[in-house]
XYZ file of C-alpha atoms in Angstrom:
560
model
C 6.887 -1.317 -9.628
C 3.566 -0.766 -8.191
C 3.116 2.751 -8.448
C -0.629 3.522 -8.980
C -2.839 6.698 -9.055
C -4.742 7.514 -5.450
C -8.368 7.271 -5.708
C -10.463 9.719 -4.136
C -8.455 12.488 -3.748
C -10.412 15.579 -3.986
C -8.626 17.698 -6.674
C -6.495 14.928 -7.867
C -5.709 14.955 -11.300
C -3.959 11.698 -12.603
C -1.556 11.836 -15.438
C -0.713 8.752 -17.829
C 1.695 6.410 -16.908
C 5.376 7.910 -17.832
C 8.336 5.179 -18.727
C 11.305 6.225 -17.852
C 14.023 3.805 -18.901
C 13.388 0.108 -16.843
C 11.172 2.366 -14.560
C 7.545 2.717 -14.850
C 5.729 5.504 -12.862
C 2.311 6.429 -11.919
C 1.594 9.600 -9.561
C -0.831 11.830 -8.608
C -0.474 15.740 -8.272
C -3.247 18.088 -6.268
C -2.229 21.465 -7.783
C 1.628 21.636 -8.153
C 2.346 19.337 -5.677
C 3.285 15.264 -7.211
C 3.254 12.058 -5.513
C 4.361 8.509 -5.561
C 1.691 5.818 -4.672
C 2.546 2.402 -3.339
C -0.582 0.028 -3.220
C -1.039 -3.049 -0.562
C -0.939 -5.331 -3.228
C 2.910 -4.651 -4.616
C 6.034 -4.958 -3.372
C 6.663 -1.387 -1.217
C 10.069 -2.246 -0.376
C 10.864 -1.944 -4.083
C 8.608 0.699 -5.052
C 10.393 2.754 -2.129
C 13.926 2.130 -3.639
C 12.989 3.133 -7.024
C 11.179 6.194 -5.895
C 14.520 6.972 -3.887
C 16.746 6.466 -7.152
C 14.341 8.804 -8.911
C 14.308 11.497 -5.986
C 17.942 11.147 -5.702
C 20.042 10.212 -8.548
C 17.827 10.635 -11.340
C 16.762 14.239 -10.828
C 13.221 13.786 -10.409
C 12.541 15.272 -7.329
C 11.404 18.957 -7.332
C 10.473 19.980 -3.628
C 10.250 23.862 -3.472
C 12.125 26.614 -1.399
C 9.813 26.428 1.111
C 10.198 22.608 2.167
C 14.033 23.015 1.262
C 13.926 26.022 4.026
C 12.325 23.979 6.661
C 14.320 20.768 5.865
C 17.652 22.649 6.895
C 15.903 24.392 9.701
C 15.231 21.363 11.200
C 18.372 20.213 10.029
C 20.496 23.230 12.146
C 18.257 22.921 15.312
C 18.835 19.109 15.515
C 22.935 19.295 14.983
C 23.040 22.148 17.681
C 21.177 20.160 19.971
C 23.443 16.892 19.181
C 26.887 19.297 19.792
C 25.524 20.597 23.307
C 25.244 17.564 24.353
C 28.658 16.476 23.594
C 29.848 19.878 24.537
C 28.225 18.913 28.286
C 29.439 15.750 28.489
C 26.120 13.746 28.217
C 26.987 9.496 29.083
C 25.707 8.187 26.043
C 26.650 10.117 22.906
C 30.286 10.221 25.178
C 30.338 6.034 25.324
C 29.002 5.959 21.560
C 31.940 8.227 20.422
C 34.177 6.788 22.452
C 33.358 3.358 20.579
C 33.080 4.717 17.639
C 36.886 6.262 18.353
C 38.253 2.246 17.948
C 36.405 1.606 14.688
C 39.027 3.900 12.887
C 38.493 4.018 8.761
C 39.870 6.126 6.123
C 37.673 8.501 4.330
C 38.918 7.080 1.150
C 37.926 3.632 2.232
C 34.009 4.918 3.472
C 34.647 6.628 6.697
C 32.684 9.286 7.757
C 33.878 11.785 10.575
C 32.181 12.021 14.214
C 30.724 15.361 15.345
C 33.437 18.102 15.964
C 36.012 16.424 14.460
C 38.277 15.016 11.628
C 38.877 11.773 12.348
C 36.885 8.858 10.139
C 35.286 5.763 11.533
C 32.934 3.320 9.904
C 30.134 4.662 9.050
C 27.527 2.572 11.180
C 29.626 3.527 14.210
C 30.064 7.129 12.966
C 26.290 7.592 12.613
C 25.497 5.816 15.667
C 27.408 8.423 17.665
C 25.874 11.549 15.815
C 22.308 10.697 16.305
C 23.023 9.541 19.928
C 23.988 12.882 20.209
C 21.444 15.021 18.026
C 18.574 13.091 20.198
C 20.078 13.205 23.620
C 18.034 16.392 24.947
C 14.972 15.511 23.550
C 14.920 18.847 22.046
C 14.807 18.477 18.231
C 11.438 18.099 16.083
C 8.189 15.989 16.057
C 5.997 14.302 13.875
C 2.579 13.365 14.743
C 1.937 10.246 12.026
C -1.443 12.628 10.480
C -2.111 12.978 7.019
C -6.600 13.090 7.372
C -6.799 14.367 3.258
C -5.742 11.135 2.799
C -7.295 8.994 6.085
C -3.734 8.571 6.889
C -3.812 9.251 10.813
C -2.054 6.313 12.627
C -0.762 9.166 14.852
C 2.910 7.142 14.856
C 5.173 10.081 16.494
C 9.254 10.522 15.903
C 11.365 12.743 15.758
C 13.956 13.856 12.612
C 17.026 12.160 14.414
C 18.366 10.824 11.440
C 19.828 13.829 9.385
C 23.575 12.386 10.459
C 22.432 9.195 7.712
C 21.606 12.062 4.789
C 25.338 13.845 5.456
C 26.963 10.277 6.094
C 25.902 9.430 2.588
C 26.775 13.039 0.945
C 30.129 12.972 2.397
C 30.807 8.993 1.318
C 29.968 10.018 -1.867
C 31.499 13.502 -2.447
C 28.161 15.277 -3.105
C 27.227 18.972 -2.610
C 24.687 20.562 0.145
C 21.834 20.153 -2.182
C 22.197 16.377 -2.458
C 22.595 16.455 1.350
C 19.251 18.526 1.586
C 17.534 15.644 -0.200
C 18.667 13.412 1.286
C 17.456 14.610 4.759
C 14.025 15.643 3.066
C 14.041 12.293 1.539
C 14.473 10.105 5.065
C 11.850 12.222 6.711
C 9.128 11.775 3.776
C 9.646 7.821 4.159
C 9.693 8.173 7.933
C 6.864 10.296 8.558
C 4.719 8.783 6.038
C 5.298 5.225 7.491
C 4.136 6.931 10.689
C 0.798 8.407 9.044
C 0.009 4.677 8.062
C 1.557 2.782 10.574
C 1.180 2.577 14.658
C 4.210 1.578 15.842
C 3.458 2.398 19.744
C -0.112 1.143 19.558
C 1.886 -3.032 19.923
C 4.523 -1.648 22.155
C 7.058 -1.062 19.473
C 9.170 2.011 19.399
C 8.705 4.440 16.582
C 12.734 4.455 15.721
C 12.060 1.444 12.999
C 10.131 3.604 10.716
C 13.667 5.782 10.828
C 15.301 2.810 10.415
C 13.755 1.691 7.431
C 14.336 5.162 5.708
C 18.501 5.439 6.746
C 18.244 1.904 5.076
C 16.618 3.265 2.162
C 18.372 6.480 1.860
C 21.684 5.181 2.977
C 21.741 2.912 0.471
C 20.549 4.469 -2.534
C 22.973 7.336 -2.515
C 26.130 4.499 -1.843
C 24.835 2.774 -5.208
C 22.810 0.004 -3.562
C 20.864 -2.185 -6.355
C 17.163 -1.900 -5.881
C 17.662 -5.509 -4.516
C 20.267 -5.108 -2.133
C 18.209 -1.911 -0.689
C 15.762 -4.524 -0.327
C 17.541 -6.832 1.474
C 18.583 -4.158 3.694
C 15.436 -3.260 4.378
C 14.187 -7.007 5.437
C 17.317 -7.406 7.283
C 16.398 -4.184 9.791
C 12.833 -5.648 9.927
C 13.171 -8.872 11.137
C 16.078 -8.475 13.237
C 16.345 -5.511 15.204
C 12.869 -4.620 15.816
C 12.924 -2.717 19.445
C 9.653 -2.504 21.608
C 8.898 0.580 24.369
C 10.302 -1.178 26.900
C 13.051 1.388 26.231
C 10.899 4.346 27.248
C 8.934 2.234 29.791
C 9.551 2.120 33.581
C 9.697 4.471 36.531
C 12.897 6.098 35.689
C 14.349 6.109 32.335
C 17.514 4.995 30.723
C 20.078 6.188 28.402
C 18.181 3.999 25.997
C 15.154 6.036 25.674
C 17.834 8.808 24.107
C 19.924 6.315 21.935
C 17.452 4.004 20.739
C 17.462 5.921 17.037
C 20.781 5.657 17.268
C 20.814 1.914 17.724
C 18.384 1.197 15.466
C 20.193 3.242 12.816
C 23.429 1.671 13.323
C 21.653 -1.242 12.293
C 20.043 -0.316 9.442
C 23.192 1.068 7.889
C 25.010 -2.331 9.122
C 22.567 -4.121 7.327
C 22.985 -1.847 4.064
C 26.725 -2.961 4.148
C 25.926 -6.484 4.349
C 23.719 -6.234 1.709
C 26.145 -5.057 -0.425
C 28.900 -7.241 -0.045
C 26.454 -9.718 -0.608
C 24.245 -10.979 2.405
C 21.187 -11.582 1.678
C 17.952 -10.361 3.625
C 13.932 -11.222 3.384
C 12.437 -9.543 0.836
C 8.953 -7.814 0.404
C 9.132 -7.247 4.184
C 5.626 -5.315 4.534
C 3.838 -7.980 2.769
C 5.555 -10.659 4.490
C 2.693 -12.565 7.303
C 5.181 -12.780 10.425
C 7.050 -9.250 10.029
C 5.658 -7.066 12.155
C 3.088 -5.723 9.950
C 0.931 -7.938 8.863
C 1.143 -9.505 12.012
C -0.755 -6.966 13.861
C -2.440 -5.718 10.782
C -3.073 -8.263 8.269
C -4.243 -9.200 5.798
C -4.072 -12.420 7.914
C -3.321 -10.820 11.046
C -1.749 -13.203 13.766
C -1.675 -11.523 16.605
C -3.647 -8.204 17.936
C -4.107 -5.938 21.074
C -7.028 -6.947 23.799
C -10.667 -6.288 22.799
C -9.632 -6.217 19.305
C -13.595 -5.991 17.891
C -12.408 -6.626 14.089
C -8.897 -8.175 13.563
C -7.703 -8.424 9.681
C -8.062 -12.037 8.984
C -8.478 -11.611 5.150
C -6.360 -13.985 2.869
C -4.069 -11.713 0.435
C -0.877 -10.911 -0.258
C -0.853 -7.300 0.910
C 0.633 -4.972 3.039
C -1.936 -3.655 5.207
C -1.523 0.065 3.928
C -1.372 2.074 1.231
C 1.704 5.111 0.879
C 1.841 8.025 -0.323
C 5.101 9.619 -0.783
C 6.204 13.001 -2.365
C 8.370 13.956 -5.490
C 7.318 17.847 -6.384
C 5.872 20.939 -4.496
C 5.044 21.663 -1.015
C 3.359 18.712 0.413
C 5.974 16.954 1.900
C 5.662 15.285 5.389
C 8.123 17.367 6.915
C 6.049 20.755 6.389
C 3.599 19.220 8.861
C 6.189 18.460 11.308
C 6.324 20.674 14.619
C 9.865 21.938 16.534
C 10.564 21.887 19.998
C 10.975 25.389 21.507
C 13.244 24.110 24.165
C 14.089 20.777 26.101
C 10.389 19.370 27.017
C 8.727 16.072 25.508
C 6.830 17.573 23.252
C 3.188 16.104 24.157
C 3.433 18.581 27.082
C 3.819 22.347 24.507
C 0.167 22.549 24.708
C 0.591 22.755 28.637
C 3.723 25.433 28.084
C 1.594 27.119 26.163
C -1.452 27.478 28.346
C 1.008 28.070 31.494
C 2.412 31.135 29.104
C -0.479 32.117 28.350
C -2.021 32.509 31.906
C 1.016 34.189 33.039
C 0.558 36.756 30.463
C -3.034 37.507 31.468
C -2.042 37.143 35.373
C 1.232 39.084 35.437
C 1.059 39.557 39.591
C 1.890 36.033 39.783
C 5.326 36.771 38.490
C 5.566 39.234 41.658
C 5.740 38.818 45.256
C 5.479 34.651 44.622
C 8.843 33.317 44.137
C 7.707 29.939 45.723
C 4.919 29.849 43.695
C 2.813 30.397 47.509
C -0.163 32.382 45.702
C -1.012 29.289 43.725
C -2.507 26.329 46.134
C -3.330 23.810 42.924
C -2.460 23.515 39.210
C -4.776 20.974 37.100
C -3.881 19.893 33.661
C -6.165 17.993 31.617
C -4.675 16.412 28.260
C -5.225 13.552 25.651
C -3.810 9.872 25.751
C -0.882 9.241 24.597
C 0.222 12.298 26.505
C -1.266 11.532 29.820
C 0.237 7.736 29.851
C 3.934 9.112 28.656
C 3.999 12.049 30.867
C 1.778 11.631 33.469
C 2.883 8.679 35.188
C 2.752 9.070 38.965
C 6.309 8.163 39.148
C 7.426 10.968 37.022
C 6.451 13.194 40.022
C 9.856 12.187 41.454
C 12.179 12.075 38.491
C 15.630 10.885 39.484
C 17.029 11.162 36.186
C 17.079 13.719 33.475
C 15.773 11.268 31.114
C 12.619 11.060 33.079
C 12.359 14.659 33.878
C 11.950 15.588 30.182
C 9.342 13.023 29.981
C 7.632 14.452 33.198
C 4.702 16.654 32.852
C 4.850 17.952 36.376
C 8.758 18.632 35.971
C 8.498 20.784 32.838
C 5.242 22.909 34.019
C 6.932 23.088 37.376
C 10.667 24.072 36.379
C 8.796 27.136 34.082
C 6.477 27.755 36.866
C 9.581 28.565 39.033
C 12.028 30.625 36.364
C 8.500 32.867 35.870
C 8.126 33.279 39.942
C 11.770 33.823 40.362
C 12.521 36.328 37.200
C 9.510 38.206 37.029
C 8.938 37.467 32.883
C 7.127 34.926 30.659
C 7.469 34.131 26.990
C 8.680 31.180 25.172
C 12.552 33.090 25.133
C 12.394 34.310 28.453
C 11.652 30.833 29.864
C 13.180 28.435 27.348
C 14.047 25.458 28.835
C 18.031 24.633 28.550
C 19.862 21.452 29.269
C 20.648 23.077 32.915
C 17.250 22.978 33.663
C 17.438 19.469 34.000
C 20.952 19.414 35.860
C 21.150 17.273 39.000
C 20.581 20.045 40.804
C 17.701 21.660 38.763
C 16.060 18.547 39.957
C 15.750 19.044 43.222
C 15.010 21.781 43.228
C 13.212 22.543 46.544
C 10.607 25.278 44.782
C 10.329 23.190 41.795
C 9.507 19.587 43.773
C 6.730 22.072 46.155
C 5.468 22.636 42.638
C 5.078 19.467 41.321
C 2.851 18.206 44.896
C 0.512 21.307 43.798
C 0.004 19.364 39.981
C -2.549 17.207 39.428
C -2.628 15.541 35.574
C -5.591 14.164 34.040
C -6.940 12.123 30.929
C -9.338 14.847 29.446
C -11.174 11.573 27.686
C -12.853 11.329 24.090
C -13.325 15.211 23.987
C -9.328 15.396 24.301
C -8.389 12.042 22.385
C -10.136 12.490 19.040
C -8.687 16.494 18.812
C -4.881 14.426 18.545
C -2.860 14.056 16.320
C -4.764 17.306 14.490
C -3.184 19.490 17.772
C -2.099 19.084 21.144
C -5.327 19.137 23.308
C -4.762 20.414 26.563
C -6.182 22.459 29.470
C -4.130 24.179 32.347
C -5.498 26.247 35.398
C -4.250 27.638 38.794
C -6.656 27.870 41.709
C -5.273 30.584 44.036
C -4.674 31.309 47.457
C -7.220 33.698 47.735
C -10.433 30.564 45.969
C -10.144 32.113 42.640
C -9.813 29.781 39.520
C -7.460 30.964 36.540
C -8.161 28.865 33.307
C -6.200 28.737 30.413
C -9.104 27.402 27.951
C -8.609 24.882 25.341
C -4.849 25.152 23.762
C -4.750 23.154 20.392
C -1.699 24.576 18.807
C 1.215 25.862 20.692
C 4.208 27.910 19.440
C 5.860 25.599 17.398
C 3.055 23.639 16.133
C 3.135 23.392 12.179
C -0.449 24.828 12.332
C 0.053 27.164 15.066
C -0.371 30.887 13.260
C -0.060 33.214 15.984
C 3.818 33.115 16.963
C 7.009 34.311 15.489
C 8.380 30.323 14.577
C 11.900 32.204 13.089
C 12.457 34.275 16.226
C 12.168 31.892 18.649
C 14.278 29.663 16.860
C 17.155 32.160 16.574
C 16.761 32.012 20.576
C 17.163 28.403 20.902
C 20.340 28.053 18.029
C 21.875 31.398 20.222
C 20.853 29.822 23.201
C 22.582 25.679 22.397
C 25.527 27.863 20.272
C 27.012 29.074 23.257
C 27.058 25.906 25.088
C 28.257 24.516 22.083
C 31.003 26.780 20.953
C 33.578 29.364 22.297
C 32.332 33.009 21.988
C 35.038 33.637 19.407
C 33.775 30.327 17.236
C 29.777 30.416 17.474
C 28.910 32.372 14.488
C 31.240 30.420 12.014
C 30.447 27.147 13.093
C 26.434 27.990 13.389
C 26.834 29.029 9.358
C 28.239 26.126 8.814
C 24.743 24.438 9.248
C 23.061 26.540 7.627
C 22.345 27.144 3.834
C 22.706 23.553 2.845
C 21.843 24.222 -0.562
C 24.785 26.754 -0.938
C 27.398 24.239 0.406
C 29.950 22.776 -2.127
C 31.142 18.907 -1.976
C 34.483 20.081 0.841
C 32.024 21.736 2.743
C 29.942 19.006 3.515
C 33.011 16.616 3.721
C 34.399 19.223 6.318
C 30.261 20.071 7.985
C 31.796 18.655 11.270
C 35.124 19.928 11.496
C 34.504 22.673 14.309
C 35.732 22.351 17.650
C 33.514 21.717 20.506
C 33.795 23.868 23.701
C 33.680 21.149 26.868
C 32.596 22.054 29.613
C 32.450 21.129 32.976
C 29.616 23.074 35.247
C 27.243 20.183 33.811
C 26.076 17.866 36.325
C 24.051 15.447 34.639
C 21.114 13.211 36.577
């Protein structure tokens, strides 16, 4: 299997090897947390799908209330966010559903519903369509890829768009909310961990394959996969749908910067299928020397980025990382993983939080300024990646709403004007909806004066080495009148797993209340919303029914 104790682990203690039927683990525990170690040297494919079959099926797994909390919190904010967007008519979680609407299957056969409905389809096309639609506002969590107790800190970011994968498989299978809770917890501790030890972004491929790789992995081990077949699925998504940033690159962005997890997924759990009835994939795909990681990475690396000083050129048959993955306790990945207060890319909450905070201390700028005329510049000064995802010069004219989220000048600027104009600050009384990025928000004339005042700059080393840890970033005003207004150094902003000095719950509460009533009708909001929460309560029918609301359309959405 390949499951070996970590070395150098302050506090580790390392327990004898424990047999288990055909299954032979090793782990490691700090305290009362235990973990699952996959060394370079084995076959991580298969030590994944056995650690899935003992998380999942064989009642191994023993995460505690805490993590189980969180999971479904992020579990709730990401659904709500998926059924405003349908709710609004978004285009592509509309054209995915509408696909997804010919691929008609019988629940008794494997379908699995679409959001706000009854009706089955296959379950790639089903899935496709829900996480096209939980990712569509950019709004749900983020992961960061940093793990430093264990030198884990490839800083590979995501985002928890998969949960659609976990209730897929619970409702194929006729399991309970608990199994669906694993599940989810289960996808985002083989995501996010993948992302601690693996750089997706730094070749110019986009982080959705590390999701990819856990749906496949998940997917398939609560269907009944054979270790083997999950294996094949898992080379399958690998070598042939690998998808590079070209989807998130350009001057104006598409609708596949919001559906590439979906894509991807689809894939994955296409590729599951296939495995099953009997296709056969590559195997051992992170020790194999022209998939994607070894290729950058070695051992034997082939191919590396310019002014490489040390490429891997070694001659082994290994992987070119080692994973850690969690069974019991509280470290799981997804405790570490920050939420969205809003719609904004995340690498700019350490802006929001600066602009907040100088409002706060400045509270005459709220008065008398509602074109923002009291403030003659704004500076921001943050850390790469955020400055090359956000800052792009072309983002100061975002045509689309997919670019505005990903537009540092945009997000500052729409808050900067809903402070001006309403005469409050705080992360409720400016939380940023999907109309804030209407096709009217966008032009905005006050909000577009803004954005000319904004100039964005790469802080340098001082900023770059204090991320993934936080979000380093700088924001001042320079008034009419010469006077400078500085925010000081924000690290970590409401919503920031470290971040201590905010009400996390509260402002949460906001944002459900807040995507609710775009979601639902007045008379339906509070039933549906406890329908997606307390997983762990839900019986078998309620998960097979999770999606059986009805959606409130609406139609004073214009979308850019």
């Amino acid at each position: 299997l390949g499951l070996g104790p970590m070395a150098g682990v302050a506090g580790a203690c390392f327990p004898k090897a424990q047999t288990k039927g055909t299954e032979f683990h090793q782990l490691y525990s700090t305290g009362g947390d235990e973990h699952v170690v996959l060394e370079p040297d084995t076959n991580q494919v298969i030590g994944l799908a056995k650690y899935a079959r003992s998380f999942l099926n064989d009642g191994d797994a023993a995460p505690s209330e805490a993590v189980l909390k969180r999971t479904n919190l992020f579990f709730t904010d990401a659904m709500l966010c998926g059924i405003s967007a349908l709710a609004l008519r978004t285009n592509a979680p509309t054209v995915l559903r509408q696909e997804a609407l010919g691929y008609g299957l019988k629940a008794n056969h494997g379908g699995v519903p679409l959001l706000g409905s009854r009706y089955t389809t296959h379950p790639e096309k089903a899935i496709a369509a829900n996480c096209a639609s939980t990712r569509e506002w950019d709004s749900n969590g983020t992961n960061f890829g940093y793990n430093p107790k264990l030198g884990h800190t490839a800083g590979e970011f995501g985002h928890p768009d998969f949960f659609p994968v976990a209730v897929a498989a619970a409702q194929a299978t006729k399991r309970d909310g608990k199994y669906a809770l694993l599940c989810m917890l289960l996808l985002e501790e083989i995501r996010c961990r993948l992302g601690e030890v693996f750089s997706l972004k730094s070749y110019k491929i986009d982080h959705v394959v590390h999701g990819a790789i856990a749906s496949a992995i998940v997917y398939g081990t609560a269907l009944g996969a054979t270790i083997k077949e999950i294996e094949s699925a898992v080379g399958m998504t690998v070598a042939h749908y690998v998808p590079f940033r070209a989807i998130r690159a350009g001057k104006q962005l598409s609708d596949s910067k919001g559906s590439s997890s979906a894509v991807s997924t689809e894939a994955a759990i296409l590729s599951v299928r296939r495995s099953m009835a009997g296709f056969r994939g590559p195997a051992d795909i992170f020790r194999n020397p022209e998939a994607i990681f070894r290729l950058f990475e070695g051992p034997g690396q082939m191919l590396s980025v310019v002014n490489d000083p040390s490429p891997n050129l070694a001659q082994k048959d290994a992987s070119p990382f080692m994973l850690s993955v969690g069974l019991k306790g509280d470290d799981f990945a997804i405790m570490g993983e920050h939420f969205k207060l809003g719609l904004y890319e995340h690498q700019s909450a350490g802006a929001i939080q600066g602009l907040l905070n100088l409002l706060e201390q400045n509270p005459g700028l709220m008065s008398e300024n509602a074109e923002g005329q009291k403030i003659s510049a704004i500076d921001i000064t943050a850390y790469e990646p955020a400055f090359g995802i956000i800052g792009d010069p072309a983002k100061k004219d975002p045509t689309t709403r997919q670019s505005a989220d990903h537009s540092m000048a945009y997000i500052i600027s729409t808050l900067l004007r809903k402070a001006v104009q309403g005469g409050k600050s705080g992360w409720k009384e400016l939380m940023l909806s999907p109309y804030d990025y209407s096709a009217s928000a966008l032009y905005d004339p006050v909000t577009r004066s803004l954005m000319e005042k904004i100039n964005f700059v790469h802080g340098g080393p001082e900023y770059d080495e204090k991320y993934p840890d936080g979000i380093p970033t700088s924001i001042s005003f320079k008034l009419e009148d010469g006077s400078v207004n500085d925010s000081g150094f924000i690290m970590y902003p409401a919503g920031h797993a470290r971040n201590t000095t905010h009400d996390l719950e509260d402002i949460l509460d906001h944002k459900f209340d807040m995507l609710s009533k775009i979601a639902f009708s007045a008379k339906d909001k509070d039933a549906c919303l406890a329908k997606l929460t307390n997983l762990q309560e839900k019986s078998a029918h309620d998960i097979k029914t999770i999606y059986d609301f009805d959606i409130d359309y609406k139609d004073d959405f214009k979308d850019a």
